[in-house]
Coordinates of C-alpha atoms in Angstrom, one line a residue:
H1 CA 3.1 10.3 -20.1
G2 CA 6.3 10.5 -21.7
D3 CA 7.9 12.2 -25.2
D4 CA 10.1 11.7 -27.4
I5 CA 11.4 13.7 -30.5
S6 CA 14.1 11.7 -32.0
D7 CA 17.0 13.0 -33.6
R8 CA 17.0 16.4 -31.5
P9 CA 18.9 17.9 -29.3
G10 CA 18.2 17.3 -25.9
W11 CA 19.0 18.9 -22.4
E12 CA 22.1 18.4 -20.4
G13 CA 23.6 16.3 -23.3
Y14 CA 20.5 13.7 -22.8
G15 CA 20.1 12.2 -26.6
D16 CA 17.0 12.3 -28.0
Y17 CA 14.5 15.3 -26.5
K18 CA 12.8 13.6 -23.9
D19 CA 10.1 14.2 -21.1
K20 CA 7.8 13.0 -18.7
S21 CA 5.1 14.6 -17.0
A22 CA 2.5 14.5 -14.3
G23 CA -0.4 16.0 -13.2
F24 CA -3.4 15.9 -10.6
K25 CA -7.0 17.1 -9.9
L26 CA -8.5 18.4 -7.1
R27 CA -12.2 18.5 -6.2
L28 CA -13.1 21.9 -4.4
L29 CA -16.9 21.0 -4.4
P30 CA -19.0 18.3 -5.0
E31 CA -21.7 17.9 -7.1
N32 CA -25.0 19.1 -5.3
A33 CA -23.4 20.4 -2.5
F34 CA -25.0 22.0 0.5
G35 CA -28.3 19.6 0.0
T36 CA -28.8 21.8 -3.4
T37 CA -29.6 19.9 -6.7
W38 CA -28.3 22.5 -9.2
L39 CA -24.3 23.1 -8.1
P40 CA -21.8 21.6 -10.5
E41 CA -19.0 20.1 -9.1
V42 CA -16.1 22.2 -9.0
S43 CA -12.5 21.1 -9.5
A44 CA -8.9 22.6 -10.0
G45 CA -5.7 20.7 -11.1
I46 CA -2.3 21.5 -12.8
D47 CA -0.7 19.1 -15.9
D48 CA 2.9 18.6 -15.9
F49 CA 3.7 20.8 -12.8
H50 CA 7.2 19.7 -12.2
G51 CA 10.5 19.1 -13.5
T52 CA 10.8 20.7 -17.3
Q53 CA 7.2 21.8 -17.2
L54 CA 7.5 21.5 -21.0
F55 CA 3.3 21.5 -21.2
R56 CA 2.2 23.1 -17.8
A57 CA -1.5 23.9 -18.0
E58 CA -3.3 25.3 -15.0
F59 CA -7.2 25.0 -15.1
V60 CA -10.4 25.1 -13.2
A61 CA -13.7 23.6 -14.4
A62 CA -17.5 22.9 -13.6
T63 CA -19.3 19.5 -14.0
K64 CA -22.9 18.8 -13.9
R65 CA -24.7 15.7 -15.0
L66 CA -28.4 16.3 -16.5
D67 CA -30.8 13.3 -16.3
M68 CA -33.3 13.6 -18.8
G69 CA -35.1 10.3 -18.2
W70 CA -34.4 8.5 -21.1
A71 CA -30.9 10.1 -21.3
T72 CA -28.1 11.7 -19.2
V73 CA -25.7 14.6 -20.1
D74 CA -22.6 14.9 -18.7
A75 CA -21.5 18.5 -19.1
T76 CA -18.3 20.4 -18.5
V77 CA -17.3 24.3 -18.8
G78 CA -13.7 25.2 -17.6
Y79 CA -11.0 28.3 -18.0
G80 CA -7.4 27.5 -18.7
R81 CA -4.1 29.1 -18.6
K82 CA -0.4 28.6 -19.8
R83 CA -1.2 25.4 -22.1
I84 CA -5.0 25.5 -22.1
A85 CA -5.4 29.4 -23.2
G86 CA -8.9 30.5 -22.1
L87 CA -12.4 28.8 -22.1
F88 CA -12.6 25.4 -22.5
G89 CA -15.9 22.5 -22.5
G90 CA -17.5 19.4 -23.3
A91 CA -20.1 17.0 -22.9
R92 CA -21.1 13.3 -23.0
F93 CA -24.5 12.5 -23.9
R94 CA -25.6 8.3 -23.3
L95 CA -29.0 6.5 -23.6
K96 CA -30.0 4.6 -20.6
Q97 CA -31.1 1.9 -22.7
L98 CA -27.3 1.7 -24.3
P99 CA -25.0 2.5 -20.9
S100 CA -21.9 1.7 -22.5
W101 CA -22.0 3.6 -25.7
A102 CA -21.4 7.4 -25.4
L103 CA -21.5 10.4 -27.7
V104 CA -18.7 12.8 -26.9
A105 CA -18.0 16.2 -27.8
E106 CA -15.7 18.8 -26.9
Y107 CA -14.2 22.3 -27.8
D108 CA -10.3 22.2 -27.1
R109 CA -8.2 25.5 -26.3
T110 CA -4.8 24.1 -26.2
D111 CA -2.4 26.5 -27.3
Y112 CA 0.0 24.4 -29.4
R113 CA 2.3 27.5 -30.0
N114 CA 3.3 27.3 -25.9
D115 CA 5.0 24.1 -26.5
R116 CA 8.9 24.3 -26.8
R117 CA 10.5 23.1 -30.0
F118 CA 6.9 22.8 -31.7
A119 CA 8.6 23.9 -34.8
Y120 CA 10.7 20.7 -34.7
T121 CA 7.8 17.6 -35.1
G122 CA 7.3 19.0 -38.5
Q123 CA 3.3 19.2 -38.1
P124 CA 1.6 21.7 -39.3
S125 CA 0.4 24.7 -37.2
R126 CA -2.8 23.9 -35.1
R127 CA -5.1 26.7 -34.5
T128 CA -6.0 27.6 -30.5
G129 CA -10.1 26.4 -30.5
A130 CA -11.4 23.7 -32.4
W131 CA -14.4 21.4 -31.8
G132 CA -14.0 17.5 -32.1
A133 CA -16.2 15.1 -31.8
A134 CA -16.0 10.6 -30.8
L135 CA -18.1 7.7 -30.2
E136 CA -17.0 5.7 -27.2
Y137 CA -17.2 2.4 -26.1
N138 CA -17.2 1.3 -22.2
W139 CA -16.5 -2.3 -20.8
Q140 CA -15.4 -2.2 -17.0
G141 CA -12.7 0.1 -16.7
L142 CA -11.7 0.0 -20.6
H143 CA -12.4 3.1 -22.8
F144 CA -12.4 2.8 -26.4
Q145 CA -12.7 6.4 -28.4
V146 CA -13.0 7.2 -32.6
G147 CA -13.5 10.4 -33.5
R148 CA -12.3 13.6 -35.6
M149 CA -10.4 16.4 -34.7
H150 CA -8.2 19.1 -35.9
G151 CA -9.3 17.5 -39.4
Q152 CA -7.9 14.3 -38.6
T153 CA -9.3 10.8 -37.4
V154 CA -8.3 10.0 -33.7
F155 CA -8.0 6.9 -31.6
N156 CA -7.9 6.6 -27.8
V157 CA -7.9 3.3 -25.4
A158 CA -8.2 4.5 -21.7
L159 CA -8.0 2.2 -18.8
S160 CA -9.4 3.8 -15.5
V161 CA -9.2 2.2 -11.9
P162 CA -11.9 3.0 -9.1
L163 CA -9.5 3.6 -6.4
D164 CA -12.0 4.6 -3.8
G165 CA -14.3 1.5 -4.6
K166 CA -16.1 0.0 -1.4
R167 CA -15.2 -3.5 -2.7
E168 CA -12.1 -5.0 -4.4
L169 CA -11.4 -4.2 -7.7
I170 CA -12.0 -8.3 -8.5
P171 CA -14.2 -9.5 -5.8
N172 CA -13.0 -13.0 -3.9
I173 CA -15.3 -14.8 -5.2
D174 CA -13.3 -18.0 -4.2
E175 CA -13.6 -17.2 -0.3
T176 CA -15.0 -20.3 1.3
G177 CA -16.5 -20.6 5.1
P178 CA -14.3 -22.6 7.5
F179 CA -16.4 -25.3 7.6
A180 CA -16.4 -28.8 6.0
G181 CA -17.5 -28.3 2.6
G182 CA -17.1 -24.4 2.6
L183 CA -20.0 -23.8 4.5
W184 CA -20.5 -21.1 7.0
A185 CA -22.4 -22.7 10.1
N186 CA -21.4 -26.4 12.0
A187 CA -24.3 -28.4 13.4
R188 CA -21.8 -30.0 15.6
P189 CA -23.2 -29.8 19.3
R190 CA -20.6 -27.1 21.3
P191 CA -19.1 -28.8 24.3
T192 CA -19.5 -27.8 28.0
A193 CA -17.0 -26.0 29.9
Q194 CA -16.4 -29.8 31.7
Q195 CA -15.7 -31.1 28.4
W196 CA -13.4 -28.6 27.3
H197 CA -10.7 -29.0 30.1
D198 CA -11.2 -32.8 30.2
S199 CA -10.5 -33.5 26.8
N200 CA -8.1 -32.3 23.8
E201 CA -10.8 -33.0 21.3
Y202 CA -12.1 -29.4 21.1
R203 CA -8.8 -27.6 21.6
L204 CA -7.2 -29.5 19.1
G205 CA -10.2 -29.3 16.9
L206 CA -10.7 -25.0 16.9
L207 CA -6.3 -25.0 16.7
Q208 CA -6.6 -27.3 13.6
A209 CA -9.5 -25.3 12.2
L210 CA -7.7 -21.7 12.8
H211 CA -4.5 -23.3 11.1
A212 CA -6.5 -24.5 8.3
E213 CA -7.7 -20.4 7.6
G214 CA -4.6 -19.3 7.4
L215 CA -3.9 -18.3 11.0
R216 CA -0.3 -18.5 12.8
N217 CA 0.9 -18.7 16.5
V218 CA -2.3 -19.3 17.6
R219 CA -3.0 -19.3 21.0
F220 CA -6.0 -19.6 23.3
A221 CA -7.7 -20.2 26.5
W222 CA -10.8 -20.3 28.5
R223 CA -11.8 -18.8 31.8
D224 CA -15.5 -18.0 33.9
G225 CA -17.2 -17.8 30.6
T226 CA -14.6 -15.8 28.5
L227 CA -12.5 -17.5 25.5
A228 CA -9.7 -15.5 24.5
M229 CA -7.7 -15.8 21.4
S230 CA -4.4 -14.5 20.1
F231 CA -2.6 -15.1 16.5
S232 CA -1.1 -13.3 13.6
G233 CA -1.1 -14.3 9.8
D234 CA -0.6 -12.7 6.6
R235 CA -3.7 -14.6 4.8
Y236 CA -6.1 -11.6 5.0
R237 CA -5.6 -8.3 4.0
W238 CA -7.9 -6.8 6.4
A239 CA -7.4 -8.0 9.9
S240 CA -11.3 -8.2 10.6
R241 CA -11.5 -10.8 8.4
G242 CA -9.4 -13.0 9.9
V243 CA -10.7 -11.5 13.7
G244 CA -14.0 -12.9 11.8
R245 CA -13.1 -16.4 10.8
A246 CA -11.9 -17.0 14.0
A247 CA -15.6 -15.9 15.9
T248 CA -16.9 -17.7 13.7
L249 CA -14.8 -21.2 14.2
A250 CA -15.2 -19.9 18.3
M251 CA -19.0 -20.2 17.9
A252 CA -18.5 -23.7 16.8
Y253 CA -16.0 -25.0 19.3
A254 CA -15.8 -22.8 22.9
P255 CA -18.1 -24.0 25.4
I256 CA -21.7 -23.4 25.6
E257 CA -21.3 -21.2 29.0
T258 CA -19.4 -18.5 27.0
K259 CA -20.2 -15.2 27.7
R260 CA -17.3 -12.8 26.5
L261 CA -15.0 -13.9 23.4
E262 CA -11.7 -11.5 23.3
I263 CA -9.6 -11.8 20.2
T264 CA -6.1 -10.3 19.4
W265 CA -4.2 -9.5 16.6
E266 CA -0.6 -10.1 16.7
V267 CA 2.0 -8.8 14.2
N268 CA 5.7 -10.6 14.9
G269 CA 5.3 -11.6 18.2
V270 CA 3.5 -8.8 19.7
A271 CA -0.4 -7.4 20.1
G272 CA -1.8 -5.1 18.3
M273 CA -5.9 -4.9 18.9
V274 CA -8.5 -6.4 20.8
W275 CA -11.6 -7.3 19.1
E276 CA -14.0 -7.9 22.4
F277 CA -17.3 -9.1 21.8
Y278 CA -19.0 -8.7 25.8
D279 CA -21.9 -9.9 24.4
V280 CA -21.3 -13.4 22.3
S281 CA -25.5 -14.1 22.1
V282 CA -25.4 -11.2 19.6
L283 CA -22.3 -12.7 18.1
Q284 CA -24.1 -16.0 17.5
R285 CA -27.4 -14.0 16.3
Y286 CA -25.3 -11.9 13.3
L287 CA -23.8 -15.2 12.4
A288 CA -26.8 -16.6 11.9
G289 CA -28.3 -13.8 10.4
T290 CA -30.5 -12.8 12.5
A291 CA -28.9 -9.3 14.1
S292 CA -27.9 -6.5 12.2
R293 CA -24.1 -4.9 11.8
A294 CA -25.4 -2.1 13.8
Q295 CA -26.4 -4.5 16.6
L296 CA -23.0 -6.5 16.7
A297 CA -20.8 -3.2 16.5
H298 CA -22.9 -2.1 19.7
S299 CA -21.9 -5.2 21.6
L300 CA -18.1 -4.5 20.2
N301 CA -15.3 -3.0 22.4
L302 CA -12.3 -2.1 20.1
R303 CA -9.3 -1.6 22.4
Y304 CA -5.6 -1.7 22.6
A305 CA -3.9 -4.8 23.7
S306 CA -1.9 -5.1 27.0
P307 CA 2.0 -6.9 26.6
T308 CA -0.1 -9.1 29.7
G309 CA -3.5 -9.2 28.9
R310 CA -6.1 -8.0 30.8
S311 CA -8.0 -11.0 31.5
E312 CA -7.4 -14.3 33.4
A313 CA -8.2 -15.7 29.9
A314 CA -5.6 -13.5 28.0
R315 CA -2.9 -14.2 30.4
A316 CA -3.5 -18.0 30.0
N317 CA -3.0 -20.5 27.3
D318 CA -4.4 -23.9 26.6
V319 CA -2.7 -25.1 23.5
D320 CA -0.1 -26.9 25.7
A321 CA 2.7 -29.1 23.6
T322 CA 0.3 -32.0 23.6
I323 CA -2.0 -30.1 21.7
Q324 CA 1.0 -28.6 19.8
A325 CA 2.2 -32.1 19.0
L326 CA -0.9 -33.6 17.7
A327 CA -1.8 -30.7 15.3
R328 CA 1.3 -31.0 14.2
E329 CA 1.0 -34.7 13.6
R330 CA -1.9 -34.0 12.0
G331 CA -1.5 -31.5 10.0
R332 CA 1.2 -30.2 7.1
G333 CA 4.7 -29.4 7.4
F334 CA 4.0 -26.7 5.0
Y335 CA 1.3 -24.5 4.1
Y336 CA 1.6 -23.6 0.1
G337 CA 0.3 -20.3 -1.1
Q338 CA -0.1 -18.7 -4.5
S339 CA -0.5 -15.4 -5.3
L340 CA -1.0 -13.5 -8.8
L341 CA 2.9 -13.9 -9.5
G342 CA 4.6 -15.3 -6.6
F343 CA 4.7 -18.7 -4.6
S344 CA 5.1 -19.2 -0.6
A345 CA 5.3 -22.0 1.6
S346 CA 4.8 -21.3 5.7
T347 CA 4.6 -22.9 8.7
Y348 CA 2.0 -23.1 11.3
G349 CA 4.9 -21.0 13.4
Q350 CA 4.7 -18.4 10.7
T351 CA 8.0 -19.0 9.4
S352 CA 7.8 -18.5 5.7
F353 CA 9.7 -18.7 2.4
T354 CA 8.3 -16.6 -0.6
L355 CA 9.9 -16.6 -4.1
N356 CA 8.8 -13.6 -6.0
P357 CA 9.2 -11.6 -9.4
Y358 CA 10.8 -8.1 -9.2
F359 CA 11.0 -5.1 -11.7
H360 CA 13.5 -2.0 -10.8
A361 CA 13.2 1.1 -13.3
H362 CA 15.7 3.8 -13.7
L363 CA 15.2 7.0 -15.1
N364 CA 16.9 10.2 -16.6
D365 CA 20.2 7.9 -17.8
P366 CA 22.2 9.9 -20.4
N367 CA 22.7 6.6 -22.3
G368 CA 18.8 5.8 -21.9
A369 CA 15.9 7.4 -20.5
F370 CA 14.4 4.5 -19.1
R371 CA 16.4 1.7 -17.7
Y372 CA 15.2 -1.6 -15.9
D373 CA 16.2 -5.0 -13.4
T374 CA 14.1 -7.9 -13.5
G375 CA 14.4 -11.0 -12.0
L376 CA 13.7 -13.4 -8.9
S377 CA 13.7 -12.7 -5.2
L378 CA 13.6 -15.4 -2.9
D379 CA 12.7 -14.5 1.0
A380 CA 12.8 -16.2 4.1
N381 CA 10.9 -15.1 7.1
I382 CA 12.0 -17.3 10.2
N383 CA 10.4 -17.4 13.7
L384 CA 13.0 -18.2 16.3
A385 CA 10.8 -17.5 19.7
R386 CA 8.3 -15.3 20.3
G387 CA 9.5 -11.6 19.0
W388 CA 12.3 -13.0 17.4
W389 CA 12.6 -13.2 14.0
L390 CA 15.4 -14.2 11.4
T391 CA 15.4 -12.5 7.6
G392 CA 17.0 -12.5 4.7
G393 CA 16.8 -12.6 0.7
I394 CA 18.4 -13.6 -2.4
R395 CA 18.3 -11.5 -5.4
G396 CA 19.0 -12.7 -8.9
S397 CA 18.8 -10.6 -12.0
V398 CA 17.3 -12.6 -14.9
H399 CA 17.3 -9.5 -17.7
E400 CA 18.6 -5.9 -17.2
T401 CA 19.9 -2.5 -18.8
V402 CA 21.4 -0.7 -16.1
T403 CA 24.7 -1.5 -16.5
K404 CA 24.8 0.0 -20.1
S405 CA 25.0 3.4 -18.3
S406 CA 28.6 4.5 -18.9
Q407 CA 28.1 7.8 -16.9
A408 CA 29.4 7.6 -13.3
S409 CA 27.8 9.5 -10.6
N410 CA 28.9 12.9 -10.5
S411 CA 27.6 13.8 -6.8
R412 CA 29.7 15.7 -4.7
L413 CA 27.8 14.3 -1.7
P414 CA 28.8 10.5 -0.2
H415 CA 27.5 8.3 -3.2
V416 CA 25.0 6.7 -0.7
R417 CA 22.2 6.2 -3.8
S418 CA 24.1 7.4 -6.7
D419 CA 26.2 4.8 -7.6
V420 CA 23.7 2.2 -8.0
T421 CA 24.4 1.2 -11.8
E422 CA 27.8 -0.1 -9.7
Y423 CA 26.0 -2.3 -7.5
R424 CA 24.2 -3.6 -10.4
R425 CA 27.2 -4.4 -12.6
A426 CA 28.8 -6.6 -9.7
A427 CA 26.8 -9.3 -9.2
R428 CA 24.0 -11.0 -11.1
V429 CA 22.9 -13.1 -8.0
K430 CA 23.4 -11.0 -4.3
L431 CA 22.5 -11.4 -1.0
D432 CA 20.1 -8.7 -0.6
R433 CA 19.3 -9.1 3.2
L434 CA 20.5 -11.1 6.2
L435 CA 19.7 -9.8 9.5
L436 CA 18.0 -10.5 12.9
N437 CA 15.0 -8.7 14.1
R438 CA 13.2 -8.1 18.0
Y439 CA 10.0 -7.0 18.6
W440 CA 8.3 -6.1 22.0
Q441 CA 5.7 -4.5 23.4
A442 CA 6.3 -2.5 26.8
A443 CA 3.2 -1.0 27.4
P444 CA -0.1 -0.5 25.4
R445 CA 0.3 1.6 22.4
T446 CA 4.2 1.2 22.9
Y447 CA 6.5 -0.9 20.7
F448 CA 9.7 -1.4 19.9
R449 CA 12.4 -3.4 17.6
A450 CA 16.1 -3.6 17.4
S451 CA 17.9 -4.8 14.6
A452 CA 21.5 -6.2 13.3
G453 CA 22.6 -7.7 10.4
L454 CA 22.5 -6.6 6.5
Y455 CA 19.8 -4.1 5.8
E456 CA 19.7 -4.1 1.7
E457 CA 22.1 -4.3 -0.8
M458 CA 24.0 -0.9 0.3
F459 CA 24.1 -0.7 3.6
G460 CA 24.4 -2.9 6.9
G461 CA 24.7 -2.2 10.6
V462 CA 22.5 -1.8 13.7
G463 CA 19.6 0.1 14.8
V464 CA 16.6 0.6 17.2
Q465 CA 13.2 2.1 16.8
G466 CA 10.7 2.9 19.1
L467 CA 6.9 3.4 18.4
Y468 CA 4.2 5.3 20.7
L469 CA 0.6 6.1 19.5
S470 CA -1.9 8.3 20.6
P471 CA -5.0 6.6 22.2
G472 CA -7.2 7.7 19.4
G473 CA -5.0 6.6 16.9
R474 CA -4.5 10.3 14.9
F475 CA -1.3 10.7 16.0
A476 CA 1.8 8.5 16.1
W477 CA 5.3 9.3 17.2
D478 CA 8.4 7.2 16.4
F479 CA 12.4 7.4 17.1
S480 CA 14.8 5.4 14.7
L481 CA 18.5 5.4 15.6
D482 CA 21.0 3.3 13.0
A483 CA 24.7 2.6 12.8
V484 CA 25.4 1.7 9.5
R485 CA 28.2 1.0 6.9
Q486 CA 28.3 0.8 2.9
R487 CA 28.5 -2.6 1.7
N488 CA 31.1 -3.1 -1.4
Y489 CA 29.3 -3.6 -5.2
K490 CA 29.4 -7.4 -5.0
G491 CA 28.1 -7.6 -1.5
T492 CA 30.6 -9.4 0.0
G493 CA 31.9 -6.9 2.1
F494 CA 31.7 -3.2 3.6
K495 CA 33.4 0.0 2.1
N496 CA 34.8 2.6 4.3
Y497 CA 31.6 4.8 4.4
K498 CA 30.3 4.6 7.9
T499 CA 27.3 6.9 9.6
V500 CA 24.7 7.3 12.1
T501 CA 21.3 8.3 11.2
A502 CA 18.6 9.6 13.6
I503 CA 15.2 10.0 12.5
G504 CA 12.3 11.5 14.5
S505 CA 8.7 11.2 12.7
M506 CA 5.1 12.3 13.7
H507 CA 2.5 10.8 11.5
Y508 CA -0.9 12.4 11.5
K509 CA -4.1 10.6 10.6
V510 CA -5.9 13.9 9.0
H511 CA -9.3 14.8 10.6
G512 CA -11.9 15.1 7.6
F513 CA -9.9 13.2 4.8
E514 CA -10.5 9.4 4.4
G515 CA -7.5 7.5 4.4
L516 CA -4.9 10.3 4.6
T517 CA -1.9 10.5 6.5
A518 CA 0.6 12.6 6.6
T519 CA 4.2 12.1 8.4
V520 CA 7.1 15.1 9.1
R521 CA 10.5 13.4 9.5
V522 CA 13.2 15.1 10.9
G523 CA 16.8 14.5 11.5
K524 CA 20.0 13.0 10.3
F525 CA 20.3 11.2 7.1
L526 CA 22.5 9.0 5.3
A527 CA 24.8 11.1 3.3
R528 CA 25.3 12.8 6.8
D529 CA 23.0 15.8 5.8
V530 CA 20.2 16.9 8.4
G531 CA 17.0 18.2 7.5
V532 CA 13.5 17.4 7.0
R533 CA 11.2 15.1 5.0
F534 CA 7.4 15.1 4.1
E535 CA 5.4 12.5 3.2
L536 CA 1.5 12.5 2.5
A537 CA -0.2 9.3 1.6
R538 CA -3.8 7.9 0.7
Q539 CA -5.0 4.9 1.1
F540 CA -8.4 4.1 -0.3
R541 CA -10.9 1.8 0.1
S542 CA -9.9 -0.4 -2.6
G543 CA -6.6 -0.7 -0.5
V544 CA -4.5 0.8 -3.1
E545 CA -2.1 3.3 -1.4
L546 CA -0.7 6.5 -3.2
G547 CA 2.1 9.1 -1.6
V548 CA 4.7 11.2 -2.2
W549 CA 7.3 12.4 -0.2
Y550 CA 9.3 15.6 -0.5
T551 CA 12.9 16.3 1.4
R552 CA 14.7 19.6 2.0
T553 CA 18.5 18.9 3.6
D554 CA 21.2 20.9 4.5
G555 CA 23.0 18.9 1.8
K556 CA 24.2 20.8 -1.2
D557 CA 23.6 18.6 -4.7
I558 CA 24.7 21.3 -6.9
T559 CA 25.3 19.0 -9.9
S560 CA 23.2 18.4 -12.2
P561 CA 20.3 17.9 -12.0
G562 CA 21.0 20.6 -8.9
R563 CA 23.0 23.7 -9.5
P564 CA 24.4 26.5 -7.7
G565 CA 22.0 28.9 -6.1
S566 CA 19.3 25.9 -6.5
P567 CA 20.6 22.8 -4.9
Y568 CA 18.4 19.6 -5.9
H569 CA 16.3 18.0 -3.4
D570 CA 15.2 14.5 -2.8
K571 CA 11.2 14.0 -3.9
G572 CA 9.0 11.3 -5.4
V573 CA 5.8 9.2 -5.5
F574 CA 5.3 5.8 -4.3
L575 CA 2.2 3.2 -4.6
R576 CA 1.4 0.2 -2.8
I577 CA -1.2 -2.5 -4.4
P578 CA -2.9 -5.2 -2.7
I579 CA -2.5 -8.2 -4.6
S580 CA -6.2 -9.3 -3.0
T581 CA -7.9 -6.9 -5.1
L582 CA -6.6 -8.3 -7.9
T583 CA -7.3 -11.5 -7.6
S584 CA -10.6 -14.1 -6.7
R585 CA -9.1 -14.9 -3.3
D586 CA -7.8 -13.2 -0.2
T587 CA -4.0 -12.3 0.5
A588 CA -1.8 -9.7 2.4
A589 CA 0.4 -9.8 -0.3
H590 CA 1.3 -6.6 -2.0
A591 CA 3.1 -4.9 -4.8
D592 CA 5.4 -1.8 -4.0
A593 CA 6.3 0.7 -6.5
R594 CA 8.8 3.9 -5.8
I595 CA 9.5 6.7 -8.4
S596 CA 12.4 9.3 -8.0
P597 CA 13.1 11.4 -11.2
W598 CA 16.9 11.0 -10.2
A599 CA 19.2 8.6 -8.1
R600 CA 20.9 11.1 -5.9
D601 CA 22.5 11.2 -2.9
V602 CA 20.9 13.9 -0.8
G603 CA 17.7 13.4 1.5
Q604 CA 18.2 9.6 1.9
M605 CA 17.3 7.1 4.6
V606 CA 18.7 3.5 5.1
E607 CA 15.9 1.0 4.1
S608 CA 14.5 0.1 7.8
P609 CA 14.5 -3.7 8.5
D610 CA 10.7 -2.7 9.1
D611 CA 9.1 0.3 10.1
L612 CA 7.0 -0.2 13.1
Y613 CA 4.8 2.4 12.1
L614 CA 3.6 1.2 8.3
L615 CA 3.9 -2.4 9.9
M616 CA 1.5 -1.3 12.4
R617 CA -0.9 0.9 10.1
R618 CA -1.0 -1.5 7.5
S619 CA -1.6 -5.1 9.0
W620 CA -4.2 -3.6 11.8
L621 CA -4.6 0.0 13.0
N622 CA -6.3 1.3 9.8
N623 CA -8.2 -1.3 9.3
A624 CA -9.5 -1.4 13.3
L625 CA -10.1 2.7 13.3
E626 CA -11.8 2.5 9.8
S627 CA -15.7 2.9 10.9
D628 CA -16.8 -0.1 13.6
G629 CA -13.9 -2.4 12.3
L630 CA -16.1 -5.1 11.0
R631 CA -14.9 -4.2 7.4
S632 CA -15.5 -8.0 5.9
F633 CA -16.0 -9.7 9.1
A634 CA -18.1 -12.3 8.0
D635 CA -17.9 -12.2 4.2
V636 CA -21.9 -11.0 3.2
P637 CA -22.6 -8.7 0.4
G638 CA -22.8 -5.2 1.5
E639 CA -20.6 -5.6 4.7
D640 CA -17.3 -3.5 4.0
Q641 CA -19.4 -0.4 4.9
P642 CA -22.0 -0.5 7.6

């Protein structure tokens, strides 16, 4: 939400009068709670709760749906204060024969006299308390309205996105089966255990099939009735979908004597979670459509992976050098992919190169409320050896307005972030990252990462991080230590500023609130300030993740927008959108956005080379701990939830 009153004095000399606002609503009581049929939904909310608060309003509301058989009415009544002055209400009437159309009426209690500088708009005074009505048409998530309000004809267009839907916003209709012709079953006879060991044919066929499904760093072995497989990949948003494809292929190539199937999902060369099907006859019947999801779940044991493997099969590897060479010879050097906007090329060893657009926005500049930088980013992630990765990125700006800013940072703290304009002005093409990462697993649920190189545009250095997950996965603790030095504006060398950051974090998956994770970080930040950072993130069923952060440190940022007696504290919101929810084919690619009201130096953290908790949580932890851990396992309708 934004407002601009041209040619009027702004705040702190920031040109025309501008403002941005945000609001939220919290459902306190669902409709028909406690088994009743008459209780309404009750909610409370705040509009424009932060910043200048020019349009702040607070309200409580009750909503109830009335079903008359041939039509429905959604009625709301509420009470507000500040900009909403008193009782308000509204109703939406919809015929069941015309579900896309509705008549909407409302009683508006907006008190325009509370709007600061309302007189400057030149608009006539509006009385508090007015009726309005509109005709509404809905198509998918788009809403169109035309009506009358305050004696004027009004038009409205809105977009609603169901973040908590059970499936993708756009169904993955282009997902096909892993067998020839896109089939989900294979009539080819399976080998015996003797044939499996005597001939490369079946092992090579399984390896090639797994590669074709986008699974990388594949290892597997068959011992005494157990087939153990491990792999990783970014082909699938949900690890359980990749596990399902692997299980389907395993039941086509594994020896007929197989009684147990162990599938380990790995990330960057370290094992995460094991899907252990201890009765493969149930798995076979489920894939054939003769066993239920509940029966499959009862034959499944989900457990954290051991770094050495628990079974003899898990400790072995039947993918020897000969089979690897044949797979390379018969396969392709690179597998090419395309996401919504980007392109990628990857090898069966998971080395990848990607080309993606980027968009960076900067708010609250005195020379313009909105500045931006857009261009292309070329990234490489090279698998050097198991657990060893070389990663880098080059960014090229195509068009930007950030360098039009003429006001230098007024921060009295070390300028660890507030010189963003100088970094953009120095070079249009820049080496953004170049570093070596080492990942390893010390024990079940215990992971480490060591990094050295250019972390990001502004800092480079060396660092380590350790992560421990609780047995139930609800708690996690990590500690990161980074010795960093500030890069110069062009990115070709370093400035004199250097520091050591040390951050300890605790993460908690909030009980009773699906997908909600709370994080507390304590330690020493980039500007050598010491304090605490709070984060709250919600991952919806669609995969979209929305979160907020707020930081309190001993850094005294008292220059504007802070002031003596009321220093500025870093805060903001972040959004993560999985690309696969917007495309007809699955992918693990995603788009990230972070919005902070000011580019300041207090409470800042160096960009992690690869935060272990986020890596594990988004790769497999949330998925494995969600319900029965079988989301999209066999790509059948209704499978997202048991």
